[in-house]
Tab-separated table of C-alpha atoms and ligand atoms in Angstrom:
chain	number	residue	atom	x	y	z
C	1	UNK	CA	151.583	15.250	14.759
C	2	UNK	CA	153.463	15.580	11.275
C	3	UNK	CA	155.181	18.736	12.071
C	4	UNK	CA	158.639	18.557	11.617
C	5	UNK	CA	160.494	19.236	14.861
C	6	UNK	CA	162.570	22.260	13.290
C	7	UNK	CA	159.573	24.138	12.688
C	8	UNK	CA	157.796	23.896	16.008
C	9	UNK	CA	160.831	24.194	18.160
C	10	UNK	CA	160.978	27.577	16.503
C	11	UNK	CA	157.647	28.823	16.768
C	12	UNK	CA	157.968	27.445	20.647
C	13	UNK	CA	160.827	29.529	20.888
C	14	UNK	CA	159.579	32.480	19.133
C	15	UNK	CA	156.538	32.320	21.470
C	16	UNK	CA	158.296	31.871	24.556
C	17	UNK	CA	160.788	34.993	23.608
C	18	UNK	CA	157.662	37.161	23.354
C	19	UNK	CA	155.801	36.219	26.819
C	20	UNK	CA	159.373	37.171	28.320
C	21	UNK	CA	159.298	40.638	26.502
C	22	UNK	CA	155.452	40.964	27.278
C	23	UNK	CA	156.569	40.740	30.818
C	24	UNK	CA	159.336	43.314	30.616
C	25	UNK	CA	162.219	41.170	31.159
C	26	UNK	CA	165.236	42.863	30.005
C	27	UNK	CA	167.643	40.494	29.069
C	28	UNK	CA	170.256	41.370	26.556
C	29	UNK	CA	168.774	39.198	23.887
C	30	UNK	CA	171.915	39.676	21.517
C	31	UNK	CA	173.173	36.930	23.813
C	32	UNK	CA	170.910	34.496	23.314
C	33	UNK	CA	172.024	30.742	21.888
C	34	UNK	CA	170.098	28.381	19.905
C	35	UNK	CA	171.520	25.081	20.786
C	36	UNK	CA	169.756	23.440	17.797
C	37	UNK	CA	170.976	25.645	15.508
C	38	UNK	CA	174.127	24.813	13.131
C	39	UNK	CA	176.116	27.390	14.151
C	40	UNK	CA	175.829	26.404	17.447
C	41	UNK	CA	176.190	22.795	17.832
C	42	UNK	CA	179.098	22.719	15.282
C	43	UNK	CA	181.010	23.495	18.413
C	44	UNK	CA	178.756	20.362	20.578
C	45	UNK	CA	180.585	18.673	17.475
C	46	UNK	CA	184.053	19.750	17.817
C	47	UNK	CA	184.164	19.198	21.560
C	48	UNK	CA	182.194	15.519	20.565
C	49	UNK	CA	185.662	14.765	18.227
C	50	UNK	CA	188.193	16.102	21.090
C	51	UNK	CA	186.886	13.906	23.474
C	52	UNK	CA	186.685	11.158	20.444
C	53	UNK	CA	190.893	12.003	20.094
C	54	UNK	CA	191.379	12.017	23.750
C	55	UNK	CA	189.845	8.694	23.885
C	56	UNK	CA	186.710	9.683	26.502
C	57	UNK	CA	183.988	8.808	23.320
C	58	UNK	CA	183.434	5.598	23.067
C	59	UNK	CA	181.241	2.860	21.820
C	60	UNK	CA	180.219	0.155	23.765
C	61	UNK	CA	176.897	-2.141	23.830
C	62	UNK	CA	174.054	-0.743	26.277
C	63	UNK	CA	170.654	-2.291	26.844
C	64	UNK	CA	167.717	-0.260	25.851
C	65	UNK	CA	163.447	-0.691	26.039
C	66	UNK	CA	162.608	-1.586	22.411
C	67	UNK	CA	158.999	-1.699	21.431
C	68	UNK	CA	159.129	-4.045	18.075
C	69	UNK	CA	155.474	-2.372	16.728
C	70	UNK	CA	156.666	1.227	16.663
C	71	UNK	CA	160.678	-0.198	15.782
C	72	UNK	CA	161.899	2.429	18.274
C	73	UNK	CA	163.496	2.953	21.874
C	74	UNK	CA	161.610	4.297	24.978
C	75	UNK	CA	162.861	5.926	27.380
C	76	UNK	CA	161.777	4.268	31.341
C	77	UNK	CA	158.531	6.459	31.497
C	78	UNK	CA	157.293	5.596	27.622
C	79	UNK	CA	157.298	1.994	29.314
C	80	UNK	CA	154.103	1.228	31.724
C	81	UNK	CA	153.633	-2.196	33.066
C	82	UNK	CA	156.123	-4.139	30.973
C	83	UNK	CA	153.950	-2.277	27.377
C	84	UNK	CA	154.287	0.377	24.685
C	85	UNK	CA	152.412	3.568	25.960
C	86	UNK	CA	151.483	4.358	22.360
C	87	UNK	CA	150.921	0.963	21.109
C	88	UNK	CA	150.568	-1.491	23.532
C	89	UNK	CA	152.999	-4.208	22.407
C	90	UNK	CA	154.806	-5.934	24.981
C	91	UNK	CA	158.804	-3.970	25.235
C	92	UNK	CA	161.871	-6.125	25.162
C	93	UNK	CA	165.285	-5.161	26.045
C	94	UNK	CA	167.675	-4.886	22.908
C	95	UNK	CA	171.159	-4.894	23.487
C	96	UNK	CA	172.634	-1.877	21.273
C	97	UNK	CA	175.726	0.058	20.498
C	98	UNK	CA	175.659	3.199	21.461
C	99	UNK	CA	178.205	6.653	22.022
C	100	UNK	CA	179.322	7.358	25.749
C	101	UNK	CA	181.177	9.780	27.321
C	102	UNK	CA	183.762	8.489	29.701
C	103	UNK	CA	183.075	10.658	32.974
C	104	UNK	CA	184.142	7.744	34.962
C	105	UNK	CA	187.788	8.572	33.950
C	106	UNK	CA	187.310	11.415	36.441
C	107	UNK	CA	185.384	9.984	39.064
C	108	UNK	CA	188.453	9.974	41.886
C	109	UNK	CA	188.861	13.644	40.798
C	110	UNK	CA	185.233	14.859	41.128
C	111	UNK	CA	185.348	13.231	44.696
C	112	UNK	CA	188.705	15.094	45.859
C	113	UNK	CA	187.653	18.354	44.466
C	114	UNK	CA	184.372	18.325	46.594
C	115	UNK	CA	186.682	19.234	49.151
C	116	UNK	CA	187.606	21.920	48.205
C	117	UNK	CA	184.438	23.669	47.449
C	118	UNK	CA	183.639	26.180	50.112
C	119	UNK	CA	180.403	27.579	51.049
C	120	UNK	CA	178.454	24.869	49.974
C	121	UNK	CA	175.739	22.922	51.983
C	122	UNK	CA	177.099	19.526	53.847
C	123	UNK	CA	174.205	18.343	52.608
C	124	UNK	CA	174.910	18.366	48.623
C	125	UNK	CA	178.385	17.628	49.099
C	126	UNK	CA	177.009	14.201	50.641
C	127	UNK	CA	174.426	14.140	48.038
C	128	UNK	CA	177.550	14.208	45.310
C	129	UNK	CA	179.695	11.775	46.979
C	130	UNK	CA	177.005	9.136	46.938
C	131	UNK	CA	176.314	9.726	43.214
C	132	UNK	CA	180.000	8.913	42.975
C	133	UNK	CA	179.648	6.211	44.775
C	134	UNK	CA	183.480	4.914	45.843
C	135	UNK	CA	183.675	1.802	47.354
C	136	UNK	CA	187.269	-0.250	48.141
C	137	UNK	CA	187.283	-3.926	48.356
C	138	UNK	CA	188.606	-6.744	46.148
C	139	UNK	CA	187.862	-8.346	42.860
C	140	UNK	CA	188.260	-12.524	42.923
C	141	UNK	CA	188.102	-15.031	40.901
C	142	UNK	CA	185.786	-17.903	40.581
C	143	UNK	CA	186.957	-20.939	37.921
C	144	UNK	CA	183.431	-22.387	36.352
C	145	UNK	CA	183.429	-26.126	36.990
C	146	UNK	CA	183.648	-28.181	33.860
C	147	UNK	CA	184.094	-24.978	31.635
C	148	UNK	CA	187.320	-22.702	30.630
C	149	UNK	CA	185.310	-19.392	32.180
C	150	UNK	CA	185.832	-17.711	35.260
C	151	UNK	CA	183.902	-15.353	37.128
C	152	UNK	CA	185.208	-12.315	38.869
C	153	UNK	CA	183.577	-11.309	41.797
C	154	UNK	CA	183.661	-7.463	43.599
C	155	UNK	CA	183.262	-7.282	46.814
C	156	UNK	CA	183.997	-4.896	49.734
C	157	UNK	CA	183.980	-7.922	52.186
C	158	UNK	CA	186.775	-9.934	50.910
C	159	UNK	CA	187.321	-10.820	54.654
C	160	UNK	CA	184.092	-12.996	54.330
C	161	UNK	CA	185.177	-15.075	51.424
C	162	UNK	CA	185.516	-18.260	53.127
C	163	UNK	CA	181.347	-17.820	53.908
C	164	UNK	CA	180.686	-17.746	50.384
C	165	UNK	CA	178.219	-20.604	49.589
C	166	UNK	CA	176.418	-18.463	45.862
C	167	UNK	CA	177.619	-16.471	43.200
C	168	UNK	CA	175.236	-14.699	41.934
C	169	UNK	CA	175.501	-13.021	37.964
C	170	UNK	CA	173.304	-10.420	36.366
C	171	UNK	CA	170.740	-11.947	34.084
C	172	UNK	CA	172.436	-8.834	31.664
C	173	UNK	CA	175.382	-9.745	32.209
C	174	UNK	CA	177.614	-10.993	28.279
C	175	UNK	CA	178.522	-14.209	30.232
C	176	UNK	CA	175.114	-15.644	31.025
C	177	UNK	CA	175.063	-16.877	27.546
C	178	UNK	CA	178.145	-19.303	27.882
C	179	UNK	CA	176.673	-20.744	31.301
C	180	UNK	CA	173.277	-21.246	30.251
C	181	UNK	CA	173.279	-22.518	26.872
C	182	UNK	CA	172.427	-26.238	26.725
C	183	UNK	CA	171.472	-26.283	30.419
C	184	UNK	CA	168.137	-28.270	31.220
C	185	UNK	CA	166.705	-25.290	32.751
C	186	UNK	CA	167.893	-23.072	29.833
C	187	UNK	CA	164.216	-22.136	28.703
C	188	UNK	CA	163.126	-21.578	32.372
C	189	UNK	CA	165.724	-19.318	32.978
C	190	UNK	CA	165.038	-16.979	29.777
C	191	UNK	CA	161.990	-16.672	30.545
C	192	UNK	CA	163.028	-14.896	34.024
C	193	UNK	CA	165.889	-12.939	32.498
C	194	UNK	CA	163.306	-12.109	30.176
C	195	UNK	CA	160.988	-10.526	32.898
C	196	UNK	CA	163.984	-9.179	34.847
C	197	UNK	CA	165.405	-6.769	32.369
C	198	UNK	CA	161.583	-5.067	32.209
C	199	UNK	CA	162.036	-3.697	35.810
C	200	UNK	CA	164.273	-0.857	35.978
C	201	UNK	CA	167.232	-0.820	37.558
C	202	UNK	CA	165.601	1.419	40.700
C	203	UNK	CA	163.068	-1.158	40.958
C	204	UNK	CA	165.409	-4.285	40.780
C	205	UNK	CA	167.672	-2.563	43.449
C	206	UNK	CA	165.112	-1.618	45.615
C	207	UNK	CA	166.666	-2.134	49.309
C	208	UNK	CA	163.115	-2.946	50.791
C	209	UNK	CA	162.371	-5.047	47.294
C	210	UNK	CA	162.635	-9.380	48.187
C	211	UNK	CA	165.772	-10.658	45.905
C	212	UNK	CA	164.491	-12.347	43.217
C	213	UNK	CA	166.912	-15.292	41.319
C	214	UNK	CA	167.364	-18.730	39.297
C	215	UNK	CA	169.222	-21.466	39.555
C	216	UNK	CA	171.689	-21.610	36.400
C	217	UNK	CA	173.042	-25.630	37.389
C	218	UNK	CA	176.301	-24.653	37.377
C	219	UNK	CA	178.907	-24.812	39.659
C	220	UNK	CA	181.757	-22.182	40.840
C	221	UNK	CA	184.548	-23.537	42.683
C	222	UNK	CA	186.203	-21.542	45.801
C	223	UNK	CA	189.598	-20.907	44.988
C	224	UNK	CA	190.636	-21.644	48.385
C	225	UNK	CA	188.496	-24.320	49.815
C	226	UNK	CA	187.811	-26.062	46.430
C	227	UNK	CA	183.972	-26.230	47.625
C	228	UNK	CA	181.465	-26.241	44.751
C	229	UNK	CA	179.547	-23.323	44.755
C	230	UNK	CA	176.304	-22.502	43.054
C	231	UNK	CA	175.770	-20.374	40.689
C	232	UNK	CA	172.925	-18.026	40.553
C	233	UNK	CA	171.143	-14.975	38.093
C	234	UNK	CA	169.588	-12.514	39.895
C	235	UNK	CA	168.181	-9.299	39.121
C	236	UNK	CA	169.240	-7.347	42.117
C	237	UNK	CA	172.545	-7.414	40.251
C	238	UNK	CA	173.693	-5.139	38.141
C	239	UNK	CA	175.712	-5.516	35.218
C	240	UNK	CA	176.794	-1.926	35.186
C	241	UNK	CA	178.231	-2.003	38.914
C	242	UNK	CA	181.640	-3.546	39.573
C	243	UNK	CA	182.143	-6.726	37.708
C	244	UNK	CA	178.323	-7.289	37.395
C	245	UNK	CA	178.827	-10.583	39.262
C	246	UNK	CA	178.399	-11.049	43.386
C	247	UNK	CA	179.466	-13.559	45.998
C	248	UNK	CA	176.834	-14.332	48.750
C	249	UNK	CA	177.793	-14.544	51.833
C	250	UNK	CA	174.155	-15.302	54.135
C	251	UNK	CA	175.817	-15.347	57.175
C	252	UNK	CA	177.232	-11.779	56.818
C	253	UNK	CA	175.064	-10.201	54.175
C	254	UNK	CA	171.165	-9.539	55.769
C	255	UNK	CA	169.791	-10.059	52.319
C	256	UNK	CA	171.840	-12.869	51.066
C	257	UNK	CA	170.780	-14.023	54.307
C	258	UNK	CA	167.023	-13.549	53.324
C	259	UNK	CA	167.893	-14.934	49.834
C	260	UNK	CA	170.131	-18.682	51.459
C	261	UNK	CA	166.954	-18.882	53.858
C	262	UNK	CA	164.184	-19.032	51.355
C	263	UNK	CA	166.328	-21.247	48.643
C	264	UNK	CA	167.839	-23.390	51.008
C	265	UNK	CA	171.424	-22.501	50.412
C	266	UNK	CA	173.864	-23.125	53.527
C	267	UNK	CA	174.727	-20.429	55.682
C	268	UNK	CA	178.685	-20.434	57.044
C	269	UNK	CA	179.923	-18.361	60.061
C	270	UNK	CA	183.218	-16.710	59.266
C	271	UNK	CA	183.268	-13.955	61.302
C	272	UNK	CA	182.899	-14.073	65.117
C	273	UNK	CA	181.375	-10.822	66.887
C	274	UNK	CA	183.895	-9.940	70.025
C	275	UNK	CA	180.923	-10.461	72.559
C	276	UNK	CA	179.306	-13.858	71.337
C	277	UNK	CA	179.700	-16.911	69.083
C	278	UNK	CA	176.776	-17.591	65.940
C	279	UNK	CA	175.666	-20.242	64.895
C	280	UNK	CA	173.875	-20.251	61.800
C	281	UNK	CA	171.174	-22.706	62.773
C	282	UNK	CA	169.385	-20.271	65.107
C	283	UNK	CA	170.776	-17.298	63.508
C	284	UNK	CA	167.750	-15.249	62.787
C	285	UNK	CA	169.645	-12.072	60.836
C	286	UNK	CA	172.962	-11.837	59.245
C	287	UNK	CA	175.720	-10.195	61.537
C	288	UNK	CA	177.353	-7.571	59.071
C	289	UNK	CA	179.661	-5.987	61.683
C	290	UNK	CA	182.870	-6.451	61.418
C	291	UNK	CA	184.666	-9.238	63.881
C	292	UNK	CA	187.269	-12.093	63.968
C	293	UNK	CA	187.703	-14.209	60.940
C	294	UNK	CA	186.797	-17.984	61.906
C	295	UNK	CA	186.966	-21.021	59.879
C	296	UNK	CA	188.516	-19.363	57.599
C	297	UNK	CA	191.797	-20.974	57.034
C	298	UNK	CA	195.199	-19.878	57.750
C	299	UNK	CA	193.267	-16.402	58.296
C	300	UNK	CA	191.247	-17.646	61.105
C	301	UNK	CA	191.933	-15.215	64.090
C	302	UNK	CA	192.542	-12.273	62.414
C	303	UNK	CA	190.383	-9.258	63.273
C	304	UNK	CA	188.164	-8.426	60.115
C	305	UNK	CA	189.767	-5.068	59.164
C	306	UNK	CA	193.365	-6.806	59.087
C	307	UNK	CA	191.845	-9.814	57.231
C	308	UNK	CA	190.429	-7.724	54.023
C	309	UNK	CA	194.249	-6.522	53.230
C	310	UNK	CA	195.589	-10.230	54.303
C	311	UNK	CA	193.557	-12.002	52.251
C	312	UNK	CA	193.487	-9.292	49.463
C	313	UNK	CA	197.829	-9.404	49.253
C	314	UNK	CA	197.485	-13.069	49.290
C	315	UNK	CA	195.358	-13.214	46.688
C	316	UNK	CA	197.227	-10.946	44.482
C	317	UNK	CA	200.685	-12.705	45.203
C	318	UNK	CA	198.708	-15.987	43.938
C	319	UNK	CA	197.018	-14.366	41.256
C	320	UNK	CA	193.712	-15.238	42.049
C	321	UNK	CA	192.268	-11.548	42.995
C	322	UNK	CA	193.065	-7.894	43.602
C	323	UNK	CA	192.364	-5.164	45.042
C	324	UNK	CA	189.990	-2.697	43.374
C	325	UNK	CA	188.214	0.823	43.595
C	326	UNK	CA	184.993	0.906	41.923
C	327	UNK	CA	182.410	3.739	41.711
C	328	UNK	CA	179.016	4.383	40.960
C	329	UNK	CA	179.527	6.808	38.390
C	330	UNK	CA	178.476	5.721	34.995
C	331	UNK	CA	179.548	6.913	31.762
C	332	UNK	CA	177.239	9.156	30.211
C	333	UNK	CA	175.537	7.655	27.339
C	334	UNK	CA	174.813	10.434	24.946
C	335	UNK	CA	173.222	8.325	21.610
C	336	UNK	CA	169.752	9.226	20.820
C	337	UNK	CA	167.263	7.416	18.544
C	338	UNK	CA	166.427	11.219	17.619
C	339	UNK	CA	166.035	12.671	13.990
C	340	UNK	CA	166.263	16.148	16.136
C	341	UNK	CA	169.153	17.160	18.400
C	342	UNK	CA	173.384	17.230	17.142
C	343	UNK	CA	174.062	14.625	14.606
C	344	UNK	CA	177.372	12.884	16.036
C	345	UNK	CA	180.043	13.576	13.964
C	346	UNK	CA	181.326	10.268	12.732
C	347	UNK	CA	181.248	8.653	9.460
C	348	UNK	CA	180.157	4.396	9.347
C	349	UNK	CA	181.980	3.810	6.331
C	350	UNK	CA	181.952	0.331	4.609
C	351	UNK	CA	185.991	0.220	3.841
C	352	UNK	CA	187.346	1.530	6.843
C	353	UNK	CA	184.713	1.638	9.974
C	354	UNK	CA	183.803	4.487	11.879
C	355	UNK	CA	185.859	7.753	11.135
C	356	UNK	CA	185.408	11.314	12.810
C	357	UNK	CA	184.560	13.702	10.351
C	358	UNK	CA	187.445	16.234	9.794
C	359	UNK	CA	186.937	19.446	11.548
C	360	UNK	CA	186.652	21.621	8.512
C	361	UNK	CA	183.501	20.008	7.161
C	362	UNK	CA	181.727	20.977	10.974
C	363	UNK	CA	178.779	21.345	11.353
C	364	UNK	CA	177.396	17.619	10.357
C	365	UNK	CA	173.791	19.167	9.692
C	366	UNK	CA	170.725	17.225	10.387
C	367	UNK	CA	168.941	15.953	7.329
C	368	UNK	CA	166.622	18.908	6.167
C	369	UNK	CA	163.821	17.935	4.424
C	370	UNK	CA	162.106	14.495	4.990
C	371	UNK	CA	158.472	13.035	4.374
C	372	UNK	CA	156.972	13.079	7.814
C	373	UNK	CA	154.836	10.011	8.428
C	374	UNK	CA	152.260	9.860	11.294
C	375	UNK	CA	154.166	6.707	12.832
C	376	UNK	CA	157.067	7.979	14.484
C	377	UNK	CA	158.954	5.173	15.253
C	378	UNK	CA	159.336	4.997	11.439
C	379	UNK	CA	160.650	8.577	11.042
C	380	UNK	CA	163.592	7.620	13.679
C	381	UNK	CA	164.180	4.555	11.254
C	382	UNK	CA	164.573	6.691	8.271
C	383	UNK	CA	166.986	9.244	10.165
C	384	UNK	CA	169.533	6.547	10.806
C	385	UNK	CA	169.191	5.069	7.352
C	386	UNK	CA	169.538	8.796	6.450
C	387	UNK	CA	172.769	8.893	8.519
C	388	UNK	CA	174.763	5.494	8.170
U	401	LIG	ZN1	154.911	0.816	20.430
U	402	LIG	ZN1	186.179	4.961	4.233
């Protein structure tokens, strides 16, 4: 609207201040804070550089919408059916760098504590644990046939690793790159990683949602059978949860199940319910219970529970997997493509990289005055030319 932010945050605030009076609130207003104000968010700025020191700000690469006719990000909401809701252009996904905040460091932390808290509902405790999201199992390793790669799996399962018959990677996920380039299908299989990353990740993980997936042509191979294994991108798979990368195991997975039926992948039985055997011709649902481990090599016969730390030792004596705790929890990615809000505090110097800005030049102040334009994708633009 070619207001600059400053200005009508301030008359918002001056305007909300005075309904509150109006109404007779009496709050002692000598306490208020105005967290876009210098004075305050020097101190968002020196807590921004302790956790910089402390190692728990970092930088990593993060996807984001990107509408190339305004040149700016949108958040989930700004993106409706796959297009720009203020221009119409169709949004891609554009990998880039961006600040986060490593809460993850203190994930088994946050989930002990809630313990401890007293008085509070059973329901929100639950409610917190499952945003923390803790699950034990194993990570594995998958050598790529004909190619120096390999593929780490997590799973929870590791008891059903001799059922594995598809590997399936995250069409996000850095590796994709190696394993498709030069394939024959390489164009095909763009175009659906293409269409993938428009969904958002509720949508893609959607428990009632079919799994969707392509064919990549390449081949895993089991690192204890030797079996060739295919090798998958599907967008029910996450890049930011455990390795980014799952095994499929139909016969004890309902949707990988779903998934081996309608692509015609085999379906093993390695696990043998106490009361009955399977057999995966007439199976008509996955049995995810656990059981006894058949066909499953020199672990055949072990009860499922005893098998997951078997075959999880074994693995790590060989070198071939471990055991692993994974979580939920993401880091908290605090970049904006803002020209309002706390400048971060670090310098992108040509010579030596990025540097904090030494504590007694706080606050970083956000650039004052500015020609407003009336396309604001091209204000964001001249903030971070502004700022680099
Ligand atoms: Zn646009
Ligand atoms: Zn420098």
């Amino acid at each position: 609207r070619g207001e600059s932010p400053k200005k009508w945050t301030m008359n918002n605030i001056s305007v909300s201040k005075n309904t509150l009076k109006l109404m007779g609130l009496s709050y002692d207003w000598d306490r208020e804070v105005t967290t876009c104000n210098p004075d305050y968010y020097r101190w968002t700025q020196w807590l921004f550089l302790k956790l910089y020191e402390h190692g728990l700000a970092y930088r990593k690469e993060a996807y984001v919408n990107w509408c190339p006719g305004c040149q700016t990000v949108l958040a989930n909401e700004q993106v409706i059916g796959g297009k720009c809701w203020r221009c119409d252009s169709p949004v891609r996904k554009k990998a880039l760098t961006q600040w986060f905040i490593k809460i993850t460091e203190y994930a088994e932390r946050l989930l002990k504590d809630i313990d401890k808290l007293e008085g509070w509902p059973e329901r929100v405790k639950t409610l917190q644990r499952n945003w923390i999201g803790k699950s034990e199992g194993a990570e594995i390793d998958f050598e790529v046939e004909g190619m120096n790669l390999k593929l780490s799996v997590f799973t929870t399962r590791p008891d059903t690793l001799f059922g594995v018959t598809f590997i399936t990677i995250a069409p996000e996920h850095p590796v994709v790159e190696k394993l498709i380039r030069g394939t024959k299908n390489e164009k095909k299989i763009r175009e659906y990683i293409e269409q993938a990353l428009l969904l958002t990740e509720i949508e893609r993980t959607r428990m009632d949602r079919e799994k969707t997936g392509i064919r990549t042509g390449r081949y895993a191979i089991h690192p204890f059978t030797g079996e060739r294994i295919e090798i998958w991108i599907g967008d029910y798979v996450l890049v930011s949860y455990g390795t980014g990368i799952v095994m499929g195991v139909p016969a004890h997975d309902q949707r990988d199940f779903e998934f081996a039926k309608k692509h015609g992948i085999p379906i093993k039985v390695v696990i043998r319910p106490p009361d009955r055997d399977l057999n995966p011709e007439i199976m008509e649902e996955a049995y995810e219970e656990e059981g006894i481990m058949i066909n499953s090599g020199i672990f055949s016969g072990l009860p499922s529970r005893e098998g997951i730390k078997e075959i999880t030792k074994y693995m790590e004596a060989k070198g071939i997997g471990r055991k692993k705790v994974t979580y939920r929890l993401r880091d908290w990615l605090v970049s904006r493509q803002r020209y309002w809000g706390a400048p971060i505090p670090m310098i992108h110097c040509e010579r030596c990289g990025i540097v904090p800005v030494p504590y007694e030049d706080l606050p970083v102040l956000l650039p004052r005055k500015r020609k407003l334009t009336s396309h604001p994708g091209v204000n964001l633009l001249l903030h971070q030319s502004r700022s680099s």
